[in-house]
Coordinates of C-alpha atoms in Angstrom, one line a residue:
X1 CA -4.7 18.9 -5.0
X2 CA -8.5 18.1 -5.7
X3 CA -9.7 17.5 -8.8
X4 CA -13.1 17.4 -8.1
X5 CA -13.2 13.5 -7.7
X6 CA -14.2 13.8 -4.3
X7 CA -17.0 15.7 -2.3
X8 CA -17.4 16.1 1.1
X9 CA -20.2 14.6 3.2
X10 CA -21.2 14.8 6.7
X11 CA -21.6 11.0 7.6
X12 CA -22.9 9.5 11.4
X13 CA -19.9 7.3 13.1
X14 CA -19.9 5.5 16.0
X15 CA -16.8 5.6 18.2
X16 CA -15.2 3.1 20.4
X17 CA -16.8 3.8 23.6
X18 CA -20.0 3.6 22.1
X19 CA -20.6 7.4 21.5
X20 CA -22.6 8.6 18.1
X21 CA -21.0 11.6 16.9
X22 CA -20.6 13.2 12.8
X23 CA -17.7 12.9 10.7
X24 CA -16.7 14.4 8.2
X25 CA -16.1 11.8 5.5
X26 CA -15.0 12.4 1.4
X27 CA -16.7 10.2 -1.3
X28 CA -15.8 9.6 -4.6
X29 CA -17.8 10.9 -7.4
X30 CA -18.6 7.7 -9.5
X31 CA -19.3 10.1 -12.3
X32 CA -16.6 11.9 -12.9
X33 CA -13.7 11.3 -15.4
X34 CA -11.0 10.4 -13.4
X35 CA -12.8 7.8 -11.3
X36 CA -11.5 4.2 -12.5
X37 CA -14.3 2.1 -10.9
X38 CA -13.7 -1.8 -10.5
X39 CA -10.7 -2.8 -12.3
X40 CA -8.7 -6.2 -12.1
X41 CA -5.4 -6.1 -9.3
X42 CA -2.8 -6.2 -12.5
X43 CA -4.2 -3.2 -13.9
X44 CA -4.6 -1.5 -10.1
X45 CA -0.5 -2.5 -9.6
X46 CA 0.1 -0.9 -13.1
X47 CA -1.4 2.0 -12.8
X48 CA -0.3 2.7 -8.9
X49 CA 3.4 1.7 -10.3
X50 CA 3.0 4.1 -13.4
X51 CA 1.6 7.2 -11.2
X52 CA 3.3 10.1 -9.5
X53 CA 1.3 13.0 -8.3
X54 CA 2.0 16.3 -6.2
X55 CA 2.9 14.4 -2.9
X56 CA 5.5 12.0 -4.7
X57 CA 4.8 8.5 -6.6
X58 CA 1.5 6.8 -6.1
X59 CA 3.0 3.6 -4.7
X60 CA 4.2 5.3 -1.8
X61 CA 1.4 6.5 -1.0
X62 CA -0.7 3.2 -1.2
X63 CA 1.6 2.0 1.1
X64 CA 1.9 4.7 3.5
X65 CA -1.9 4.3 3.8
X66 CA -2.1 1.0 4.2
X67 CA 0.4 1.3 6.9
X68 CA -2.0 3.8 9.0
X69 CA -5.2 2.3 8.4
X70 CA -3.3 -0.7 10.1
X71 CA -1.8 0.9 12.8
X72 CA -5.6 1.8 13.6
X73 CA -7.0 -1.4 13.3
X74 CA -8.4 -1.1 10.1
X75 CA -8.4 -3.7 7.4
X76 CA -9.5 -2.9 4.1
X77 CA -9.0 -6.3 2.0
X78 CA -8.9 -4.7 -1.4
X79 CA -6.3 -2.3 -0.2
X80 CA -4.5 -5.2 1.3
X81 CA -4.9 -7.3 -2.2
X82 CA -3.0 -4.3 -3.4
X83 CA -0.3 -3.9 -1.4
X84 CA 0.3 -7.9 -1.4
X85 CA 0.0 -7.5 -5.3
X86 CA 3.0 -4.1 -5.3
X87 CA 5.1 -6.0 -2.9
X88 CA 5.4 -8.4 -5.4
X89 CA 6.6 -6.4 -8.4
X90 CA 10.5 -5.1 -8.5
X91 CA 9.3 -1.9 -6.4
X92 CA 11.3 -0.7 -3.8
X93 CA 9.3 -1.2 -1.3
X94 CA 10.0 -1.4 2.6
X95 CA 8.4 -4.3 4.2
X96 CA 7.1 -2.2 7.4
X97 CA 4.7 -0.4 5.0

């Protein structure tokens, strides 16, 4: 499923209780071709609308995300601008995503 727009990096985290331990983290490669970089929210909800990959459509997938991070307790506002921005379009999208 790679493409190569991701490597893998060993990265230092800090867990809840304090503890220091390594993760293992994947970071995009700004370089390569398939890496978008900055691009406005109507373009982001165009493309996510338009894509469909291995695992099903894009959108889903966005959302599904989303949906975990949350359940964690993490907030990522540029994820959550995007998921405002889809749940406005005509998607079918469930409201508990």
């Amino acid at each position: 499923m790679d493409r190569g727009v991701y490597r893998e990096a060993i990265r230092p985290i800090r867990l809840d209780g304090g503890a220091a331990v390594k993760a293992l983290a994947f970071l995009v490669d700004e370089r390569h071709v398939q890496y978008a970089g900055k691009l406005e929210i109507a373009e982001q909800v165009r493309l996510v609308r338009s894509g469909v990959g291995e695992a099903g459509p894009n959108h889903e997938y966005v959302l599904q995300t989303a949906h975990h991070l949350e359940q964690l307790g993490i907030r990522d506002r540029y994820l959550t601008e995007l998921v405002e921005a889809l749940r406005g379009t005509d998607l079918p999208i469930e409201e508990s995503a």
